[in-house]
PDB file of C-alpha atoms in Angstrom:
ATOM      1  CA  UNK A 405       0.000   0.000   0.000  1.00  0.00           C
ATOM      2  CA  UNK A 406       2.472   2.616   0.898  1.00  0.00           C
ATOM      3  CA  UNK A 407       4.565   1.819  -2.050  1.00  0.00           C
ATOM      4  CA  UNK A 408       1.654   2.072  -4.476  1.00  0.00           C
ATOM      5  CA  UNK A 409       1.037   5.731  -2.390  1.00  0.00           C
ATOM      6  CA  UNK A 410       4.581   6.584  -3.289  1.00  0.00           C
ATOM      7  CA  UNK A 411       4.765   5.835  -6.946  1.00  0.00           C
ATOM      8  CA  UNK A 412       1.343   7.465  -7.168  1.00  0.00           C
ATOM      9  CA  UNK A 413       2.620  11.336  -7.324  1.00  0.00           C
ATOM     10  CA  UNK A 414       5.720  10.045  -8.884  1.00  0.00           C
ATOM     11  CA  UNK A 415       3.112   8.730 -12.055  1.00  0.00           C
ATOM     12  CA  UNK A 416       1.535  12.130 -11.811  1.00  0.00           C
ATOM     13  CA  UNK A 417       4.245  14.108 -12.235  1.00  0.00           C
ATOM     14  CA  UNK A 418       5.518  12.296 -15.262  1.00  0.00           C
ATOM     15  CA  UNK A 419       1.825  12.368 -16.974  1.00  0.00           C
ATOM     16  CA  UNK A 420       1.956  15.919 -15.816  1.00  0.00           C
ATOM     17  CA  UNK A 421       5.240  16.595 -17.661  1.00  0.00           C
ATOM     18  CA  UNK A 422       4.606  14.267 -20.856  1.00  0.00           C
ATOM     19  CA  UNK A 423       1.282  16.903 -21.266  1.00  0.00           C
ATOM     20  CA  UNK A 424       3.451  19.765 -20.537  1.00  0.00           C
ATOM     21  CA  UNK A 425       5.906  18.596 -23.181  1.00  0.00           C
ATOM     22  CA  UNK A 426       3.329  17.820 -25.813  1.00  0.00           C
ATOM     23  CA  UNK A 427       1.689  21.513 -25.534  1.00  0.00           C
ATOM     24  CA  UNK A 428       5.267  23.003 -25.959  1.00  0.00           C
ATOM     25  CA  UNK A 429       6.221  20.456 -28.901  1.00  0.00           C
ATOM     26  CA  UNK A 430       2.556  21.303 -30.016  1.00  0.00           C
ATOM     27  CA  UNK A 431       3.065  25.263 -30.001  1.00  0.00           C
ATOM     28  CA  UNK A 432       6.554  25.142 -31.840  1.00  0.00           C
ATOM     29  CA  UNK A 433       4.804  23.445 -34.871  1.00  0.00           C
ATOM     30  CA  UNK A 434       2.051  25.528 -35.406  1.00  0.00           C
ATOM     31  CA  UNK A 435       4.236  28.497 -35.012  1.00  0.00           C
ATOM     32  CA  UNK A 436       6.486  26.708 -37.439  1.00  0.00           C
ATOM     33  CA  UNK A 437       3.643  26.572 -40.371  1.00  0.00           C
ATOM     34  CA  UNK A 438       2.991  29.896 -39.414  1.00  0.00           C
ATOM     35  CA  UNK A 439       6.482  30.748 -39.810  1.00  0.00           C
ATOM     36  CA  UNK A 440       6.964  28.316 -42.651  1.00  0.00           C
ATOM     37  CA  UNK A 441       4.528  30.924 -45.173  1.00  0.00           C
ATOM     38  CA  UNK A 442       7.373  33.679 -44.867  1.00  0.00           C
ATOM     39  CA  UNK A 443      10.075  31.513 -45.285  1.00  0.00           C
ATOM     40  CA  UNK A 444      10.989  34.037 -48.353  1.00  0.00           C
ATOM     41  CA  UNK A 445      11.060  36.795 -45.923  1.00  0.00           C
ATOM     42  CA  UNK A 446      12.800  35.203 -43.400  1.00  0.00           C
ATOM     43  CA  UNK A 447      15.433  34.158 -45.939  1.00  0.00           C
ATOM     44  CA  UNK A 448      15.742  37.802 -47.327  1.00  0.00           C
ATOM     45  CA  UNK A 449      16.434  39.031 -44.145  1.00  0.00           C
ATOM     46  CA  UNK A 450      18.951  36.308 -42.834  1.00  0.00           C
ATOM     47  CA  UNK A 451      21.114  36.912 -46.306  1.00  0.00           C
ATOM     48  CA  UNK A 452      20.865  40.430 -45.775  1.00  0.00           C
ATOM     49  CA  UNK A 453      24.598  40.416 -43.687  1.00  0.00           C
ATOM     50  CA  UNK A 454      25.747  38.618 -47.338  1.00  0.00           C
ATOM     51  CA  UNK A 455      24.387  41.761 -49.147  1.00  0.00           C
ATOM     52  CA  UNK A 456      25.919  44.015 -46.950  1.00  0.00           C
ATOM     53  CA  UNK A 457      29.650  42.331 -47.810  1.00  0.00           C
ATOM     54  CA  UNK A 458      28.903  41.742 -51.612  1.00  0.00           C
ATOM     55  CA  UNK A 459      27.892  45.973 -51.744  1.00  0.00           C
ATOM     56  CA  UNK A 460      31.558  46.341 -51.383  1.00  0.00           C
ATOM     57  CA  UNK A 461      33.232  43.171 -52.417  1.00  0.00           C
ATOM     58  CA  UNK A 462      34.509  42.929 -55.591  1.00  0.00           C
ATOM     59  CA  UNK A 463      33.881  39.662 -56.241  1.00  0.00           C
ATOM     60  CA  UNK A 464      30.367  39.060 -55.269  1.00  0.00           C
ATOM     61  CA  UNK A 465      29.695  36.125 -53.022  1.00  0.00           C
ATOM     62  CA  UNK A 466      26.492  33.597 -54.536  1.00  0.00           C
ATOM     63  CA  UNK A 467      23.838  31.482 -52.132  1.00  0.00           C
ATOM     64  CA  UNK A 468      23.798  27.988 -54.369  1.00  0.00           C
ATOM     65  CA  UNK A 469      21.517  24.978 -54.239  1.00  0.00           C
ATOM     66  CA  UNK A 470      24.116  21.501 -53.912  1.00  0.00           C
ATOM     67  CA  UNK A 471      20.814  19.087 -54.222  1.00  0.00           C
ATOM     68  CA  UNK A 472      17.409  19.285 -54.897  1.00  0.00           C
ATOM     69  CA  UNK A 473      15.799  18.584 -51.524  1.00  0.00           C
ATOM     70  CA  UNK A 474      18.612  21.849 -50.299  1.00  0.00           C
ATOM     71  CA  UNK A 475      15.814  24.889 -50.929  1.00  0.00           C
ATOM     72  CA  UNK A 476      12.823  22.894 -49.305  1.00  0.00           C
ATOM     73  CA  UNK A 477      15.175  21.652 -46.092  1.00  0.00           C
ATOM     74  CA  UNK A 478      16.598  25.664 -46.005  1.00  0.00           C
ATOM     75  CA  UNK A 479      13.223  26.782 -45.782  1.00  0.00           C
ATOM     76  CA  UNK A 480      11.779  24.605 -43.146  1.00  0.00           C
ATOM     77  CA  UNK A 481      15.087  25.120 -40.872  1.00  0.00           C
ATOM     78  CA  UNK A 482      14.595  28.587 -41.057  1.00  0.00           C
ATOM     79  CA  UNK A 483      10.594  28.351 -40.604  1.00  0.00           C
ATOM     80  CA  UNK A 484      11.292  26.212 -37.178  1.00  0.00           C
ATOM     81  CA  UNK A 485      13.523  28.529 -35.869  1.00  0.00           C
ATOM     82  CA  UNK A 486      11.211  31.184 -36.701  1.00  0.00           C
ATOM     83  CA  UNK A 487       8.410  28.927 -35.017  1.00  0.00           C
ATOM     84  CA  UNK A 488      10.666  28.233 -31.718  1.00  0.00           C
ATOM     85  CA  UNK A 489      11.269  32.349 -30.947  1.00  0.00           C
ATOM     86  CA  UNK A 490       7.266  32.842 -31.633  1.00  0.00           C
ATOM     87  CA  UNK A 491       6.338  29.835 -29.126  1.00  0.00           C
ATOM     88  CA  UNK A 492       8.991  30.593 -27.005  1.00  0.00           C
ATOM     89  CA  UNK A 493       6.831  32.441 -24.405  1.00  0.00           C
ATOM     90  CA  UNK A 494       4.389  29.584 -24.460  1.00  0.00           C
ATOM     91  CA  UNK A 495       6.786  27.276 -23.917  1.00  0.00           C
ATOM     92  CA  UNK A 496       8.771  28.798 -20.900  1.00  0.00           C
ATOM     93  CA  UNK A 497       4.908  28.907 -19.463  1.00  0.00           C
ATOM     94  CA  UNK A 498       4.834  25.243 -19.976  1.00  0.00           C
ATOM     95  CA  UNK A 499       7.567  24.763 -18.019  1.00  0.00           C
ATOM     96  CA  UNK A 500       6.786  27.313 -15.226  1.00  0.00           C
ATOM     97  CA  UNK A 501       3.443  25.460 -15.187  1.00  0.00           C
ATOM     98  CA  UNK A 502       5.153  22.035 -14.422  1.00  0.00           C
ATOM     99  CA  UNK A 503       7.416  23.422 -11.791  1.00  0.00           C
ATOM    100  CA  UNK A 504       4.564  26.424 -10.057  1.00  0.00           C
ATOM    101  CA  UNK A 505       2.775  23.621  -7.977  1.00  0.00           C
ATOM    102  CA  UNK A 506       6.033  23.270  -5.770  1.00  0.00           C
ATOM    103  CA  UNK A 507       6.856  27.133  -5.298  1.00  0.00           C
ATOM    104  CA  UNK A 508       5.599  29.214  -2.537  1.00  0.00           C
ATOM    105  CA  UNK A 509       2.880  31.557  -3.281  1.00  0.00           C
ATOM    106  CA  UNK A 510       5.222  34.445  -3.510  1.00  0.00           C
ATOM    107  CA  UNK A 511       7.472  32.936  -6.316  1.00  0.00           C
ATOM    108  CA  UNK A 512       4.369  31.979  -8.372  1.00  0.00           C
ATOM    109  CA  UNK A 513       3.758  35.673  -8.692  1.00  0.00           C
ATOM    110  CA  UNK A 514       7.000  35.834 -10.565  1.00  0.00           C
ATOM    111  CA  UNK A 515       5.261  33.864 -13.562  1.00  0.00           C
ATOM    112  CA  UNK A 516       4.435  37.029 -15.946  1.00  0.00           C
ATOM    113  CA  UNK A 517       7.745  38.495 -15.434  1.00  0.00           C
ATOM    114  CA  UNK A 518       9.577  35.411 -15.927  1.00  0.00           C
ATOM    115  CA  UNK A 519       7.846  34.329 -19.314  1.00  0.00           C
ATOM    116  CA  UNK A 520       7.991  37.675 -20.668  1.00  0.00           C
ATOM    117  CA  UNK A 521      11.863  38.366 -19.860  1.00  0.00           C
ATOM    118  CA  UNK A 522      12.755  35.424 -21.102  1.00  0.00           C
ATOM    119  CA  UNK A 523      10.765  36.344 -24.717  1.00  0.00           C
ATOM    120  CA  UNK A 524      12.513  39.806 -24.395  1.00  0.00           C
ATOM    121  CA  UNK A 525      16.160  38.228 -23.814  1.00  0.00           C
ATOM    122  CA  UNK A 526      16.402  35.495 -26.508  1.00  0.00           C
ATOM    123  CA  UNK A 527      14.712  38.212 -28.780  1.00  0.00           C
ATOM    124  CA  UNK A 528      17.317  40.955 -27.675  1.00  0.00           C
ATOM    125  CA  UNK A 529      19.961  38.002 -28.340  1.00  0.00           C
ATOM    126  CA  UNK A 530      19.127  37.182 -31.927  1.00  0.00           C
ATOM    127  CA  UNK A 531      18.766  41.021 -32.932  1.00  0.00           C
ATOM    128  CA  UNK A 532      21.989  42.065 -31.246  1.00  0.00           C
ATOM    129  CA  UNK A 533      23.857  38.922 -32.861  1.00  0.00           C
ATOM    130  CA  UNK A 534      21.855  40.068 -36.469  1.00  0.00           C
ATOM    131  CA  UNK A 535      22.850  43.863 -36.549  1.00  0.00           C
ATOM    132  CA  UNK A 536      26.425  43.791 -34.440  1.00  0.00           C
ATOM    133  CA  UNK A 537      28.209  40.487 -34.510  1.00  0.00           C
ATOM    134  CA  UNK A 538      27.021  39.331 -38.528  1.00  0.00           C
ATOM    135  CA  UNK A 539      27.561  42.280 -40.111  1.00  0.00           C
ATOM    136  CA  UNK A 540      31.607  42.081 -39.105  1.00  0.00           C
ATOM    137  CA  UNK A 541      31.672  38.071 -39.109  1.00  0.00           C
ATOM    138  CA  UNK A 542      30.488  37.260 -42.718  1.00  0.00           C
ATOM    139  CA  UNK A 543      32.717  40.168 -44.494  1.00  0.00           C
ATOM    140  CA  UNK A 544      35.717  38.691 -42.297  1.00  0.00           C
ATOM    141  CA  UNK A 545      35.180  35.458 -43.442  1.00  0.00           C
ATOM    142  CA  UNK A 546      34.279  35.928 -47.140  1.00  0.00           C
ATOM    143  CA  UNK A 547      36.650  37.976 -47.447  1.00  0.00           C
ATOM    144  CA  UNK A 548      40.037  36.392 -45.562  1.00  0.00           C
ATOM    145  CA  UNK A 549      41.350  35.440 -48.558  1.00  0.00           C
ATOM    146  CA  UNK A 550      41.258  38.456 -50.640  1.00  0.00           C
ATOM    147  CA  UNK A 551      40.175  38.231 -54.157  1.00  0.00           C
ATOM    148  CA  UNK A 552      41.283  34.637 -54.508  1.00  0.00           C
ATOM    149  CA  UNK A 553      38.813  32.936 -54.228  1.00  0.00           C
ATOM    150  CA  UNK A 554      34.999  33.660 -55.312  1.00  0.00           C
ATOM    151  CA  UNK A 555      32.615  33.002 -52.513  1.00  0.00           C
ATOM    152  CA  UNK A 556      29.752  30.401 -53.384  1.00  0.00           C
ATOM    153  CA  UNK A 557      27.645  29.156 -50.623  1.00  0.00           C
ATOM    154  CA  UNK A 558      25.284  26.390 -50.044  1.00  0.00           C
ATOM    155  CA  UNK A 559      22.243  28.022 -48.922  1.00  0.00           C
ATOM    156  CA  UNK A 560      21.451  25.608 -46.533  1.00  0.00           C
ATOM    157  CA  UNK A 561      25.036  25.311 -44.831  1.00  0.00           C
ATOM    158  CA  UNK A 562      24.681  29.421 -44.648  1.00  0.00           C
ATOM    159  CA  UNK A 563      21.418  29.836 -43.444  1.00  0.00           C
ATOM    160  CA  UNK A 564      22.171  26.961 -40.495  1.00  0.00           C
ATOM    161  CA  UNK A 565      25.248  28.800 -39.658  1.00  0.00           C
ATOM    162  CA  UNK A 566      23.345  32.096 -39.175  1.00  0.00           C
ATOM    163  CA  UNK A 567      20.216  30.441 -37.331  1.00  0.00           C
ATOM    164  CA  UNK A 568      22.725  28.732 -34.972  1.00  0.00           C
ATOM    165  CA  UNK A 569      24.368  31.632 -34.502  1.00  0.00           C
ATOM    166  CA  UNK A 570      21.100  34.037 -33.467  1.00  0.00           C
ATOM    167  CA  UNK A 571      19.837  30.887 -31.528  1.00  0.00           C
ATOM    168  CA  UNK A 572      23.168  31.107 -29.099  1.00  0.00           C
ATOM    169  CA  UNK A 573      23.182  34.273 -28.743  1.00  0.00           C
ATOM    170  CA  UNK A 574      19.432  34.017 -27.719  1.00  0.00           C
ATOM    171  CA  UNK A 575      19.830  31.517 -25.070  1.00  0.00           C
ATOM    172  CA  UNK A 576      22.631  33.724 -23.601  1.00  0.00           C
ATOM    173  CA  UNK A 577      21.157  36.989 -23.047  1.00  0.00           C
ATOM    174  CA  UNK A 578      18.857  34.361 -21.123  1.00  0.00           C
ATOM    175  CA  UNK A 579      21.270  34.935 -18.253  1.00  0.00           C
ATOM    176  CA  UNK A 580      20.317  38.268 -16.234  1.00  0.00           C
ATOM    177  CA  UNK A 581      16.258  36.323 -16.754  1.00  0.00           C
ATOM    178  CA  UNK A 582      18.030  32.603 -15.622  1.00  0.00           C
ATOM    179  CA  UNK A 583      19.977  34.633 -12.625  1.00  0.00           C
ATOM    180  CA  UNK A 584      16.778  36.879 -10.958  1.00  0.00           C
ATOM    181  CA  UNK A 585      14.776  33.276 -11.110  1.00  0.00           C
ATOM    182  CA  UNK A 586      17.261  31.353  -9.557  1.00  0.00           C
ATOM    183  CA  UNK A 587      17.835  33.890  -6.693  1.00  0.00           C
ATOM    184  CA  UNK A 588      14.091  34.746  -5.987  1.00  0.00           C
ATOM    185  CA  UNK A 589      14.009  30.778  -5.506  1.00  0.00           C
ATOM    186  CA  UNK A 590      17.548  31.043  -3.004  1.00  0.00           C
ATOM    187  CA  UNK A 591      19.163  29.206  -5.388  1.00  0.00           C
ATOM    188  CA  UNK A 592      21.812  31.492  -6.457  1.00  0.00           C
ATOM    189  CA  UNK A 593      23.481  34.684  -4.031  1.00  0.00           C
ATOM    190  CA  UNK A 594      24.947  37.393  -5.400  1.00  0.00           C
ATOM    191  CA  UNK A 595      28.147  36.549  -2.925  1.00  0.00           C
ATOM    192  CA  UNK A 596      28.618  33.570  -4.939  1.00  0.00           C
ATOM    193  CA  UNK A 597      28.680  35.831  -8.771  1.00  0.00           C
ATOM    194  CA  UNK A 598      30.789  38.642  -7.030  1.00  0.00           C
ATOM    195  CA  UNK A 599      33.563  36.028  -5.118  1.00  0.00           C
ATOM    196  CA  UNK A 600      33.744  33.536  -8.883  1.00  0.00           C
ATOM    197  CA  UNK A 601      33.699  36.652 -11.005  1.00  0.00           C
ATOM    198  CA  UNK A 602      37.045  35.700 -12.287  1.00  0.00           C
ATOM    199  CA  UNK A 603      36.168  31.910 -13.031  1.00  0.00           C
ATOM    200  CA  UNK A 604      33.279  33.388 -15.286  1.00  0.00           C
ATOM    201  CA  UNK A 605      35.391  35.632 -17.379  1.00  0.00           C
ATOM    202  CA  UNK A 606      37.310  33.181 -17.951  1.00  0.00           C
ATOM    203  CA  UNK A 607      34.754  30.836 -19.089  1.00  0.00           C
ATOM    204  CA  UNK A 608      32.773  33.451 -20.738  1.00  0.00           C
ATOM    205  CA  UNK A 609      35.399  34.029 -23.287  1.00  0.00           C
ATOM    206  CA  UNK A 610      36.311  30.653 -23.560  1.00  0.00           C
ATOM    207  CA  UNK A 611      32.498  30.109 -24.389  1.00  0.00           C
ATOM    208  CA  UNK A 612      32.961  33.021 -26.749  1.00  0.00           C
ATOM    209  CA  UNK A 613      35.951  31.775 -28.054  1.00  0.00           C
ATOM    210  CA  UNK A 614      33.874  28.615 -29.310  1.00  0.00           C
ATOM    211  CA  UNK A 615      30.927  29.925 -30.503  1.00  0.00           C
ATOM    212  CA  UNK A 616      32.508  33.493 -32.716  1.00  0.00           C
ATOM    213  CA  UNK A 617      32.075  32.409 -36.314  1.00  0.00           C
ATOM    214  CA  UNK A 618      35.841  33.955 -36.697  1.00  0.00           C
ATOM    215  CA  UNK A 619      39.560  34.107 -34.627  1.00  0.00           C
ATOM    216  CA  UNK A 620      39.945  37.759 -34.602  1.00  0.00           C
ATOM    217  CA  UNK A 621      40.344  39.896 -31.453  1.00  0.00           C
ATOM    218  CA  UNK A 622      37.534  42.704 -32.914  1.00  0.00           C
ATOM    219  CA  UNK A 623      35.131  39.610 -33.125  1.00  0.00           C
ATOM    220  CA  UNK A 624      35.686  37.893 -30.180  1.00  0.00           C
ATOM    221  CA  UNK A 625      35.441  41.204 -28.065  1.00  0.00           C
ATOM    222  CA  UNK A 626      32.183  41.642 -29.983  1.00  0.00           C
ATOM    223  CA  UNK A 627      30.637  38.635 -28.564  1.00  0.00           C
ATOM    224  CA  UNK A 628      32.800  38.473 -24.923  1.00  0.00           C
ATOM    225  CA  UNK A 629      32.325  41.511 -23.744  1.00  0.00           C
ATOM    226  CA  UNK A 630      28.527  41.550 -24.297  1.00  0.00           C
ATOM    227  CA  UNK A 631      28.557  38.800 -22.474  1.00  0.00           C
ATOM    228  CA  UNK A 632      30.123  39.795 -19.347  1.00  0.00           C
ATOM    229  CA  UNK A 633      28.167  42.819 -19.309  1.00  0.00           C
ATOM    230  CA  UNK A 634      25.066  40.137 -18.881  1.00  0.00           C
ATOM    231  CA  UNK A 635      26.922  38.693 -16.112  1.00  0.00           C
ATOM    232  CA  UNK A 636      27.315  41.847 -14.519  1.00  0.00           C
ATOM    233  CA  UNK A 637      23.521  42.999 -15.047  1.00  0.00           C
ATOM    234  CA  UNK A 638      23.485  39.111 -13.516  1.00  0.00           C
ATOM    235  CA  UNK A 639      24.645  40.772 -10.183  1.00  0.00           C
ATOM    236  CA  UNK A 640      22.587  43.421 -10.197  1.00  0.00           C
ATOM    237  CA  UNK A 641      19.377  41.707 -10.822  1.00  0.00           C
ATOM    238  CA  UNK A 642      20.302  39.157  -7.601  1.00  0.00           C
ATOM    239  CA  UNK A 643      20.961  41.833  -5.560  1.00  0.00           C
ATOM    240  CA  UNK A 644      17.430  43.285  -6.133  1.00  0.00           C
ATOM    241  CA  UNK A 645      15.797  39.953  -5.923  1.00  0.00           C
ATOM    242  CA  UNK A 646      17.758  39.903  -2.906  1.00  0.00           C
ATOM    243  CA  UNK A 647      16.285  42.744  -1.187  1.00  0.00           C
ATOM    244  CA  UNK A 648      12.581  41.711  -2.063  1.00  0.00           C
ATOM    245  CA  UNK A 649      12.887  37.842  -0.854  1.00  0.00           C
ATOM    246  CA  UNK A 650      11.555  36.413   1.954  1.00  0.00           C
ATOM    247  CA  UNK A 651      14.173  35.440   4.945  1.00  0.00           C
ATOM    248  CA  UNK A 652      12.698  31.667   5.152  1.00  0.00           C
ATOM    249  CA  UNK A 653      13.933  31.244   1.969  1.00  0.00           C
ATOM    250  CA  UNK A 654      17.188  32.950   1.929  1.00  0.00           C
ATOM    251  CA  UNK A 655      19.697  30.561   1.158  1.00  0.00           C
ATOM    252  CA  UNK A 656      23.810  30.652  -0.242  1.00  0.00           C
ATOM    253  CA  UNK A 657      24.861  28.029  -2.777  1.00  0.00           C
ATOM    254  CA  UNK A 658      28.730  29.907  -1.599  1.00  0.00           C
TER     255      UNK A 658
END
């Protein structure tokens, strides 16, 4: 008997998360057909850093098709990574939904705030990596080698690389949203960012170092230095949840 009571809530909780995991899955695919009928729009604006070079390039760099299945695979990448960023808020609800029922009634309030900083960060992300970091990575690239060599692309291997790209940089601005959370739940203390600071430079431009699409220093600063900027608005935003949490729950992970 008190086994079957124990595996009970344990059975809940994974029905509860296999719904909460359909919605999400759910959401992302309709978004994605809705995406999927302006793939041309999407794809004029993701070549849009390649226009930029080939306005001053002398040798003008060409988006080619390898295979015949290339266009229709390009455009559905691009449509589900359209349909990801316009379900994102409905899926970060889906997942404060499966964790809300063990919060206390002060951190559920944080729902709104939550789902709609975490919409605003991966969007800030992908527009800061589409207007700063592209516009100097793809002339760098394309044009390393001088006149050479004339640039054709496979559309598909240059619209992943610039969808993987805005995706990164989207999940990383996540951090100031990731760091409030995790402190208005005492899970993170703003002792413990201040006294590693140095650890996370160091593995912030390491992590930069791996995902900037060149080796320069001008590149590399583009992307590191944003970076610990979030980590420092990090700090500040755990100090302020700081201030507003409860004592019962004040906890250091230092």
């Amino acid at each position: 008997m008190g086994v079957a009571m124990r595996e009970a809530p344990l059975m809940e909780h994974l029905e509860e998360l296999r719904s909460r995991l359909i919605w999400a899955i759910v959401s992302w695919a309709v978004m994605t057909v809705v995406a999927f009928t302006f793939r041309v729009q999407i794809l004029e604006a993701l070549r849009r850093p390649l226009d930029a070079y080939n306005a001053s390039a002398s040798l003008k760099a060409e988006l080619i098709v390898l295979n015949i299945t290339e266009p229709f695979l390009t455009a559905f990448k691009v449509a589900a990574f359209g349909g990801l960023a316009l379900a994102l808020p409905f899926i970060v609800y889906q997942i404060w939904a499966f964790i809300a029922p063990g919060l206390y009634p002060h951190e559920r309030r944080l729902a709104v705030p939550f789902i709609l900083g975490a919409g605003f960060s991966f969007a800030l992300g992908a527009v800061f990596a589409y207007f700063v970091l592209l516009p100097f990575a793809v002339p760098f690239l394309l044009g390393f080698l001088g006149d050479v060599v004339t640039p054709q692309i496979s559309i598909g291997m240059y619209m992943g690389q610039v969808v993987t790209f805005l995706a990164l940089m989207g999940i990383l601005f996540e951090m100031p949203v990731v760091s409030f959370l995790l402190a208005k739940l005492g899970l993170l203390s703003s002792r413990f960012l201040v006294d590693n600071w140095r650890i996370a430079v160091v593995l912030l431009v390491t992590l930069a170092a791996l995902i900037t699409p060149t080796v320069d220093v001008v590149n590399l600063s583009l992307v590191s230095i944003p970076l610990m900027v979030l980590y420092g608005i990090s700090i500040l935003l755990v100090k302020w949840a700081e201030r507003g949490r409860p004592k019962e729950v004040e906890t250091s992970p230092a």
